[in-house]
Amino acid sequence: MRMVVLGLGYLGATHAACMAELGHEVLGVEVIPEKRDSLARGEVPFYEPGLPELLKKHIDSGQLQVSGSYAEAADFADVFFIAVGTPQKKGEYSADLQYVDAALEELVPLLTHDALILGKSTVPVGTAARLADRADELAKDVSIEIAWNPEFLREGFAIQDTLHPDRLVLGAFQGGVAETVSREIYSSLLDAGIPFIVTDPPTAELVKTSANAFLATKISFINAIAEVCDAAGADVRAIANAIGYDARIGRRFLNAGLGFGGGCLPKDIRAFMARAGELGAAEALSFLREVDSVNMRRRTRMVELAREVCGGSLLGKRAAILGAAFKPESDDVRDSPALNVAGQIQLQGASVSVYDPKAMENSRRIFPTLDYATGALKACEGADVVLILTEWQEFIELDPVKTGQVVRKPNIIDGRMCLEAERWEDAGWAYRT
Ligand code: UGA
């Protein structure tokens, strides 16, 4: 089937490449010229394991093309995916829908044939209905159907999550072709037994925001328990393991530590609260404010812990920050807890040396005043405290003896609770979480 993907960021580039992998003929549209040019050469301008290979394969075969032209897109197909970003508005909790709106405003007047527009971007409930009304106004003698087909991929596992999702969700208005067309698009996934939930658009929009809100709540729940564990001298990891055996609870997303960041969970829970407020249901989601607070407290606490192990003041001390990406297997530093902590430690007078296997360039761009080291051991040279803030495998495997030889003081703070405490303590380190 021929289809267009509008927006080639983390979500769109992955979706476009995966649709080509499913055998479709795909045109990806990206309005930022540098991004577009590198994708057209088969190069991915961000780190996502496996994506460069998949993209190159389908660019080379011609199955996937990249363009900057909405006119070309309008002629190319009658199925369109909207995969543009929906960041948090500056100074507000709500989602900024300008890119979603712009995609529709540009595309629809150019359409000379009936079309189905499937939204993949994470949007506030009610967006599909609003866009459907607007599409009717913009359409010139053609019929435009809008439906929502939310995406649940995780960065770092984007291809796996797209080609082997836990479920597919479609929110369609009655009387359209969205379900039939979607069944064709995803036929090989449906044949493989992937559950397909067909519902109305508001429900589909809410499935996505609810999923992210639940995940964020799960993380903040275990981090709240971690606060109690600190006060009571208990072990939060053992608690996570023990309660995780209960199938009703499950062990995943119960890793306590520095908490969640990135381009999705933080802004999605805030946009969800804002939308619930607009709908007069603010009270229902008031707990998400606490989820956000618990999460942000983890960052402050990490800075306080660093100050404590440095004898009460960070002034004139050296801190090694291992990890800058918001999670491993990603170079994404949007709302990165690690960089947030690095910045706060620097503000308190310490010199900070940051190392991350993949996120150095992105970090430098948003935090140019931090020092960046060329390797983990380099970052640790002369350090009074080493903080592990992203659980890259490279850091989990770090040699405590060798690392101990380069630091000034053997203090390690395991911000992701990912190290074997005993290994570090046996090598003479003071280990804290
Ligand atoms: C998240 C969701 O997991 C995806 O299902 C969703 O599609 C995506 O947002 C999105 O809306 O686009 P992602 O942001 O890639 O995916 O990352 P996650 O794996 O969810 O991790 C989010 C943050 O939570 C990271 O900072 C991670 O370090 C933290 N985390 C995760 C914890 O602190 N503890 C855990 O147990 C798990």
Coordinates of C-alpha atoms and ligand atoms in Angstrom, one line a residue:
M1 CA 0.0 0.0 0.0
R2 CA 1.2 3.6 -0.6
M3 CA 1.3 5.9 2.4
V4 CA 2.8 9.1 3.7
V5 CA 4.3 9.7 7.1
L6 CA 4.3 13.4 8.1
G7 CA 7.2 14.2 10.4
L8 CA 10.4 12.2 10.6
G9 CA 11.5 12.5 14.2
Y10 CA 12.0 9.5 16.6
L11 CA 8.4 8.4 16.0
G12 CA 8.0 9.2 12.3
A13 CA 11.3 8.0 11.0
T14 CA 10.8 4.7 12.9
H15 CA 7.3 4.3 11.7
A16 CA 8.2 5.1 8.1
A17 CA 11.1 2.6 8.0
C18 CA 8.9 0.0 9.7
M19 CA 6.0 0.5 7.3
A20 CA 8.5 0.0 4.4
E21 CA 9.7 -3.2 6.2
L22 CA 6.1 -4.4 6.2
G23 CA 6.2 -4.1 2.4
H24 CA 4.5 -0.7 1.9
E25 CA 5.6 2.1 -0.4
V26 CA 6.3 5.0 1.9
L27 CA 7.0 8.7 1.4
G28 CA 8.3 10.4 4.6
V29 CA 7.9 14.2 4.8
E30 CA 10.3 16.2 6.9
V31 CA 10.3 20.0 6.8
I32 CA 13.6 20.6 8.5
P33 CA 16.1 20.5 5.6
E34 CA 19.2 19.1 7.5
K35 CA 17.1 16.3 9.0
R36 CA 15.6 15.5 5.7
D37 CA 18.9 15.5 3.8
S38 CA 20.5 13.1 6.3
L39 CA 17.5 10.8 6.2
A40 CA 17.5 10.8 2.4
R41 CA 21.1 9.6 2.5
G42 CA 20.0 6.8 4.8
E43 CA 21.5 8.4 7.9
V44 CA 19.5 8.7 11.1
P45 CA 20.2 12.1 12.9
F46 CA 19.7 10.5 16.3
Y47 CA 20.7 7.3 18.0
E48 CA 18.2 4.4 17.8
P49 CA 19.6 0.9 17.6
G50 CA 18.9 -0.9 14.3
L51 CA 17.2 2.1 12.7
P52 CA 20.1 3.2 10.5
E53 CA 20.3 -0.2 8.9
L54 CA 16.5 -0.5 8.4
L55 CA 16.3 3.0 7.0
K56 CA 19.2 2.5 4.6
K57 CA 17.8 -0.8 3.4
H58 CA 14.5 0.8 2.4
I59 CA 16.0 4.1 1.1
D60 CA 18.3 2.0 -1.1
S61 CA 15.5 -0.2 -2.4
G62 CA 13.3 2.8 -3.1
Q63 CA 10.6 1.5 -0.9
L64 CA 11.0 4.6 1.3
Q65 CA 11.5 8.0 -0.1
V66 CA 12.0 11.3 1.8
S67 CA 10.6 14.7 0.7
G68 CA 10.0 18.2 2.0
S69 CA 7.0 18.8 -0.2
Y70 CA 3.5 18.5 1.0
A71 CA 2.3 18.9 -2.6
E72 CA 4.3 15.7 -3.5
A73 CA 2.9 14.0 -0.4
A74 CA -0.7 15.0 -1.4
D75 CA -0.3 13.3 -4.7
F76 CA 1.6 10.3 -3.5
A77 CA -1.1 8.4 -1.5
D78 CA -4.5 8.5 0.1
V79 CA -3.3 7.4 3.5
F80 CA -1.4 9.8 5.7
F81 CA 0.1 9.3 9.2
I82 CA 0.7 12.4 11.3
A83 CA 3.8 11.7 13.4
V84 CA 5.0 15.2 14.3
G85 CA 6.0 16.3 17.9
T86 CA 3.6 17.5 20.6
P87 CA 6.0 19.1 23.1
Q88 CA 4.9 20.9 26.3
K89 CA 4.0 24.6 25.8
K90 CA 6.5 27.0 27.2
G91 CA 5.5 28.1 30.6
E92 CA 2.3 25.9 30.6
Y93 CA 1.4 22.3 31.3
S94 CA -0.6 21.8 28.1
A95 CA 0.6 20.2 24.9
D96 CA 1.7 22.4 22.0
L97 CA -0.3 21.2 19.0
Q98 CA 1.1 23.7 16.5
Y99 CA 2.9 21.0 14.5
V100 CA -0.1 18.8 14.3
D101 CA -2.3 21.7 13.2
A102 CA 0.3 22.9 10.7
A103 CA 0.5 19.4 9.1
L104 CA -3.3 19.3 8.6
E105 CA -3.5 22.9 7.4
E106 CA -0.9 22.3 4.8
L107 CA -2.0 18.9 3.6
V108 CA -5.7 19.1 3.3
P109 CA -6.1 22.0 0.9
L110 CA -3.7 20.2 -1.4
L111 CA -5.7 17.0 -1.6
T112 CA -7.6 16.3 -4.8
H113 CA -8.8 12.9 -3.8
D114 CA -10.5 11.4 -0.7
A115 CA -8.0 10.6 2.1
L116 CA -7.6 8.9 5.4
I117 CA -5.4 10.7 8.0
L118 CA -4.2 8.6 10.9
G119 CA -2.8 10.4 13.8
K120 CA 0.1 8.8 15.7
S121 CA 1.3 11.8 17.7
T122 CA 0.3 11.8 21.4
V123 CA -2.5 14.4 21.7
P124 CA -5.0 15.7 24.2
V125 CA -8.3 13.9 24.1
G126 CA -10.7 15.6 21.7
T127 CA -8.0 16.5 19.2
A128 CA -9.1 14.1 16.5
A129 CA -12.7 15.5 16.7
R130 CA -11.4 19.0 16.4
L131 CA -9.1 18.1 13.4
A132 CA -12.0 16.3 11.7
D133 CA -14.1 19.5 11.8
R134 CA -11.2 21.6 10.6
A135 CA -10.4 19.1 7.8
D136 CA -14.0 19.4 6.6
E137 CA -13.5 23.2 6.4
L138 CA -10.2 22.9 4.6
A139 CA -11.2 20.1 2.1
K140 CA -11.9 21.2 -1.4
D141 CA -14.6 18.8 -2.8
V142 CA -13.0 15.8 -1.2
S143 CA -13.8 13.8 1.8
I144 CA -11.2 13.5 4.6
E145 CA -11.4 11.0 7.4
I146 CA -9.5 11.4 10.6
A147 CA -8.7 8.6 12.9
W148 CA -6.3 8.1 15.8
N149 CA -3.8 5.2 15.9
P150 CA -1.5 6.0 18.9
E151 CA 2.0 4.8 19.1
F152 CA 3.5 3.0 22.2
L153 CA 7.1 2.7 21.1
R154 CA 10.0 3.2 23.5
E155 CA 13.2 4.9 22.4
G156 CA 15.9 2.3 22.3
F157 CA 13.4 -0.4 21.3
A158 CA 11.6 1.6 18.7
I159 CA 11.8 -1.0 15.9
Q160 CA 10.9 -3.9 18.1
D161 CA 8.0 -2.0 19.5
T162 CA 6.7 -1.0 16.1
L163 CA 7.0 -4.4 14.4
H164 CA 6.1 -6.5 17.4
P165 CA 3.8 -4.2 19.4
D166 CA 1.9 -5.4 22.5
R167 CA -1.3 -4.2 20.9
L168 CA -2.5 -1.9 18.1
V169 CA -5.2 0.7 18.9
L170 CA -7.4 2.5 16.5
G171 CA -9.9 5.2 17.3
A172 CA -12.2 5.7 14.4
F173 CA -15.4 7.7 13.8
Q174 CA -18.3 5.6 12.6
G175 CA -19.0 5.0 9.0
G176 CA -15.4 5.5 7.7
V177 CA -12.8 3.3 6.1
A178 CA -10.2 3.6 8.9
E179 CA -10.6 0.1 10.3
T180 CA -10.6 -1.6 6.9
V181 CA -7.5 0.4 5.8
S182 CA -5.7 -0.2 9.1
R183 CA -6.4 -3.9 8.9
E184 CA -4.7 -3.9 5.5
I185 CA -1.7 -1.8 6.7
Y186 CA -1.1 -4.0 9.7
S187 CA -2.2 -7.3 8.2
S188 CA 1.0 -9.1 8.9
L189 CA 1.0 -8.0 12.5
L190 CA -2.7 -9.0 12.9
D191 CA -1.9 -12.3 11.3
A192 CA 0.7 -12.8 13.9
G193 CA -1.9 -12.4 16.6
I194 CA -1.2 -8.9 17.8
P195 CA -4.4 -7.7 19.6
F196 CA -6.2 -4.9 17.7
I197 CA -8.4 -2.7 19.7
V198 CA -10.9 -0.6 17.7
T199 CA -12.7 2.1 19.5
D200 CA -13.7 5.7 19.1
P201 CA -11.1 8.5 18.8
P202 CA -11.4 10.0 22.3
T203 CA -10.9 6.6 23.8
A204 CA -7.9 5.9 21.6
E205 CA -6.4 9.2 22.5
L206 CA -7.0 8.4 26.2
V207 CA -5.5 4.9 25.9
K208 CA -2.2 6.5 25.0
T209 CA -2.2 9.2 27.7
S210 CA -3.4 6.7 30.3
A211 CA -0.7 4.3 29.5
N212 CA 2.0 6.9 29.9
A213 CA 0.4 8.3 33.1
F214 CA 0.3 4.7 34.5
L215 CA 3.9 4.1 33.8
A216 CA 4.9 7.4 35.3
T217 CA 2.8 6.6 38.4
K218 CA 4.4 3.2 38.7
I219 CA 7.9 4.8 38.7
S220 CA 7.0 7.5 41.2
F221 CA 5.3 4.9 43.4
I222 CA 8.5 3.0 43.8
N223 CA 10.5 6.2 44.2
A224 CA 8.1 7.3 47.0
I225 CA 8.7 3.9 48.6
A226 CA 12.4 4.6 48.2
E227 CA 12.0 7.8 50.3
V228 CA 10.3 5.7 53.0
C229 CA 13.1 3.1 52.7
D230 CA 15.7 5.9 53.2
A231 CA 14.0 6.9 56.4
A232 CA 13.4 3.4 57.7
G233 CA 16.7 1.8 56.6
A234 CA 15.0 -0.6 54.2
D235 CA 16.0 -1.9 50.8
V236 CA 13.8 -0.6 48.0
R237 CA 15.3 -3.0 45.4
A238 CA 14.3 -6.0 47.5
I239 CA 10.8 -4.5 47.9
A240 CA 10.5 -4.0 44.1
N241 CA 11.6 -7.6 43.5
A242 CA 9.3 -9.0 46.2
I243 CA 6.2 -7.1 45.1
G244 CA 7.1 -7.6 41.4
Y245 CA 6.6 -11.3 41.7
D246 CA 2.9 -10.6 42.2
A247 CA 1.5 -10.9 38.7
R248 CA -1.0 -8.1 39.5
I249 CA 1.9 -5.7 40.1
G250 CA 4.7 -7.0 37.9
R251 CA 8.4 -6.1 38.2
R252 CA 8.8 -3.9 35.2
F253 CA 8.9 -0.1 35.7
L254 CA 9.7 -0.6 39.3
N255 CA 13.3 0.5 39.1
A256 CA 13.8 3.2 41.8
G257 CA 16.4 5.8 41.4
L258 CA 16.6 9.2 39.6
G259 CA 13.2 8.9 38.1
F260 CA 11.7 9.5 34.7
G261 CA 12.6 12.1 32.1
G262 CA 12.6 12.3 28.3
G263 CA 10.4 13.8 25.7
C264 CA 7.3 11.7 26.7
L265 CA 6.4 10.8 30.3
P266 CA 7.0 14.2 31.9
K267 CA 5.2 16.3 29.3
D268 CA 2.4 13.7 28.8
I269 CA 1.4 13.7 32.4
R270 CA 1.4 17.5 32.5
A271 CA -0.7 17.7 29.3
F272 CA -3.0 15.1 30.7
M273 CA -3.6 17.2 33.9
A274 CA -4.1 20.3 31.8
R275 CA -6.6 18.6 29.5
A276 CA -8.5 17.1 32.5
G277 CA -8.7 20.6 33.9
E278 CA -10.2 22.0 30.7
L279 CA -12.8 19.2 30.7
G280 CA -13.7 20.0 34.4
A281 CA -12.2 16.7 35.6
A282 CA -9.0 18.1 37.2
E283 CA -9.6 16.4 40.5
A284 CA -9.5 13.0 38.9
L285 CA -5.9 13.5 38.0
S286 CA -4.7 15.5 40.9
F287 CA -2.5 12.6 42.0
L288 CA -0.4 13.1 38.8
R289 CA 0.8 16.4 40.4
E290 CA 2.2 14.2 43.2
V291 CA 3.7 11.8 40.7
D292 CA 5.5 14.8 39.1
S293 CA 6.6 16.1 42.5
V294 CA 8.0 12.7 43.7
N295 CA 9.9 12.5 40.4
M296 CA 11.4 16.0 40.6
R297 CA 12.4 15.4 44.2
R298 CA 14.6 12.5 43.1
R299 CA 16.7 15.0 41.2
T300 CA 17.1 17.4 44.2
R301 CA 17.8 14.5 46.5
M302 CA 20.6 13.3 44.2
V303 CA 22.2 16.7 44.5
E304 CA 21.8 16.7 48.3
L305 CA 23.4 13.3 48.5
A306 CA 26.4 14.5 46.4
R307 CA 26.8 17.4 48.7
E308 CA 26.5 15.2 51.8
V309 CA 29.2 12.7 50.6
C310 CA 31.4 15.7 49.8
G311 CA 31.3 16.8 53.4
G312 CA 28.5 19.3 53.3
S313 CA 29.5 21.6 50.5
L314 CA 30.1 21.2 46.8
L315 CA 32.1 24.3 46.5
G316 CA 35.5 23.6 44.9
K317 CA 34.7 19.9 44.6
R318 CA 34.9 17.8 41.5
A319 CA 31.9 15.6 40.4
A320 CA 32.0 13.0 37.7
I321 CA 28.6 12.5 36.0
L322 CA 28.3 9.2 34.2
G323 CA 25.3 9.4 31.9
A324 CA 23.5 12.3 30.3
A325 CA 20.8 10.6 28.1
F326 CA 17.4 10.3 29.8
K327 CA 17.9 6.5 29.6
P328 CA 20.3 4.0 28.1
E329 CA 20.3 3.1 24.4
S330 CA 19.3 6.7 23.6
D331 CA 21.0 10.0 22.8
D332 CA 17.9 11.9 23.8
V333 CA 18.6 14.5 26.5
R334 CA 15.1 16.1 26.5
D335 CA 14.2 16.7 30.2
S336 CA 17.2 14.5 31.1
P337 CA 17.3 13.9 34.9
A338 CA 21.1 13.3 34.6
L339 CA 21.8 16.7 33.0
N340 CA 19.4 18.4 35.4
V341 CA 21.4 17.0 38.3
A342 CA 24.8 17.9 36.6
G343 CA 23.6 21.5 36.2
Q344 CA 22.4 21.8 39.8
I345 CA 25.7 20.4 41.1
Q346 CA 27.6 22.9 39.0
L347 CA 25.5 25.7 40.3
Q348 CA 26.5 24.8 43.8
G349 CA 30.1 25.4 43.0
A350 CA 31.5 22.1 41.9
S351 CA 33.3 21.5 38.7
V352 CA 31.4 18.8 36.8
S353 CA 32.8 16.4 34.2
V354 CA 30.1 14.6 32.1
Y355 CA 30.5 11.5 30.0
D356 CA 27.8 9.6 28.1
P357 CA 28.5 7.0 25.3
K358 CA 26.0 8.5 22.9
A359 CA 24.5 11.8 24.1
M360 CA 27.6 14.1 24.2
E361 CA 26.7 16.2 21.2
N362 CA 23.1 16.8 22.3
S363 CA 24.2 17.5 25.9
R364 CA 26.8 20.1 24.7
R365 CA 24.1 21.8 22.7
I366 CA 21.8 22.4 25.6
F367 CA 24.4 22.6 28.4
P368 CA 27.4 24.1 26.9
T369 CA 28.9 25.3 30.2
L370 CA 29.5 21.8 31.6
D371 CA 32.8 20.0 31.0
Y372 CA 32.6 16.9 28.8
A373 CA 35.1 14.1 29.1
T374 CA 36.2 11.7 26.4
G375 CA 35.6 8.6 28.4
A376 CA 34.2 7.3 31.7
L377 CA 37.6 7.0 33.4
K378 CA 38.6 10.5 32.1
A379 CA 35.5 12.0 33.6
C380 CA 36.4 10.3 37.0
E381 CA 39.9 11.8 37.1
G382 CA 40.3 13.7 40.4
A383 CA 36.7 13.3 41.3
D384 CA 35.4 13.7 44.9
V385 CA 32.2 11.9 43.9
V386 CA 31.2 9.8 41.0
L387 CA 27.5 9.7 40.1
I388 CA 25.9 7.1 37.8
L389 CA 22.9 8.8 36.4
T390 CA 22.1 6.7 33.3
E391 CA 22.4 2.9 33.5
W392 CA 24.5 2.3 30.4
Q393 CA 26.0 -1.2 30.4
E394 CA 29.4 0.4 30.1
F395 CA 29.0 1.9 33.5
I396 CA 27.5 -1.2 35.0
E397 CA 30.7 -3.0 33.9
L398 CA 33.1 -0.3 35.1
D399 CA 36.0 -1.7 37.0
P400 CA 35.9 -0.3 40.6
V401 CA 39.6 -0.9 41.2
K402 CA 40.7 1.0 38.1
T403 CA 38.2 3.7 38.7
G404 CA 39.4 4.0 42.3
Q405 CA 42.9 4.7 41.0
V406 CA 41.9 7.9 39.2
V407 CA 39.5 9.6 41.6
R408 CA 40.5 11.8 44.5
K409 CA 37.9 10.3 46.9
P410 CA 36.2 6.9 46.4
N411 CA 32.6 8.1 46.7
I412 CA 30.1 6.5 44.3
I413 CA 26.4 7.4 44.1
D414 CA 24.4 4.9 42.1
G415 CA 21.5 7.1 40.9
R416 CA 20.0 4.2 39.0
M417 CA 20.6 1.4 41.5
C418 CA 22.2 -0.6 38.8
L419 CA 25.6 -1.5 40.3
E420 CA 26.6 -4.4 42.4
A421 CA 27.2 -2.6 45.7
E422 CA 29.5 -5.3 47.1
R423 CA 31.9 -5.1 44.1
W424 CA 32.4 -1.4 44.8
E425 CA 32.6 -1.7 48.6
D426 CA 35.1 -4.5 48.3
A427 CA 37.3 -2.2 46.2
G428 CA 37.2 0.4 49.0
W429 CA 34.4 2.7 47.7
A430 CA 31.7 4.4 49.8
Y431 CA 28.6 3.3 47.9
R432 CA 25.3 5.2 48.2
T433 CA 22.0 5.2 46.3
Ligands
UGA1 C1 7.7 6.1 27.0 C2 6.7 4.9 27.1 O1 7.4 3.8 27.8 C3 6.3 4.4 25.7 O2 5.4 3.3 25.8 C4 5.7 5.5 24.9 O3 5.3 5.1 23.6 C5 6.7 6.7 24.8 O4 7.0 7.1 26.2 C6 6.0 7.8 24.1 O5 5.0 8.4 24.6 O6 6.4 8.1 23.0 P1 10.3 6.4 26.5 O7 10.1 7.8 26.9 O8 11.1 6.0 25.3 O9 8.9 5.6 26.3 O10 11.1 5.7 27.7 P2 10.7 4.7 28.9 O11 11.4 3.5 28.7 O12 9.3 4.7 29.2 O13 11.5 5.5 30.1 C7 11.1 6.8 30.6 C8 11.9 7.2 31.7 O14 11.5 6.5 32.9 C9 13.4 7.1 31.6 O15 14.0 8.3 32.1 C10 13.7 5.9 32.5 O16 15.0 6.0 33.0 C11 12.7 6.0 33.6 N1 12.4 4.7 34.2 C12 11.9 3.7 33.6 C13 12.6 4.6 35.6 O17 13.1 5.6 36.3 N2 12.4 3.4 36.2 C14 11.8 2.4 35.6 O18 11.6 1.4 36.2 C15 11.6 2.5 34.2

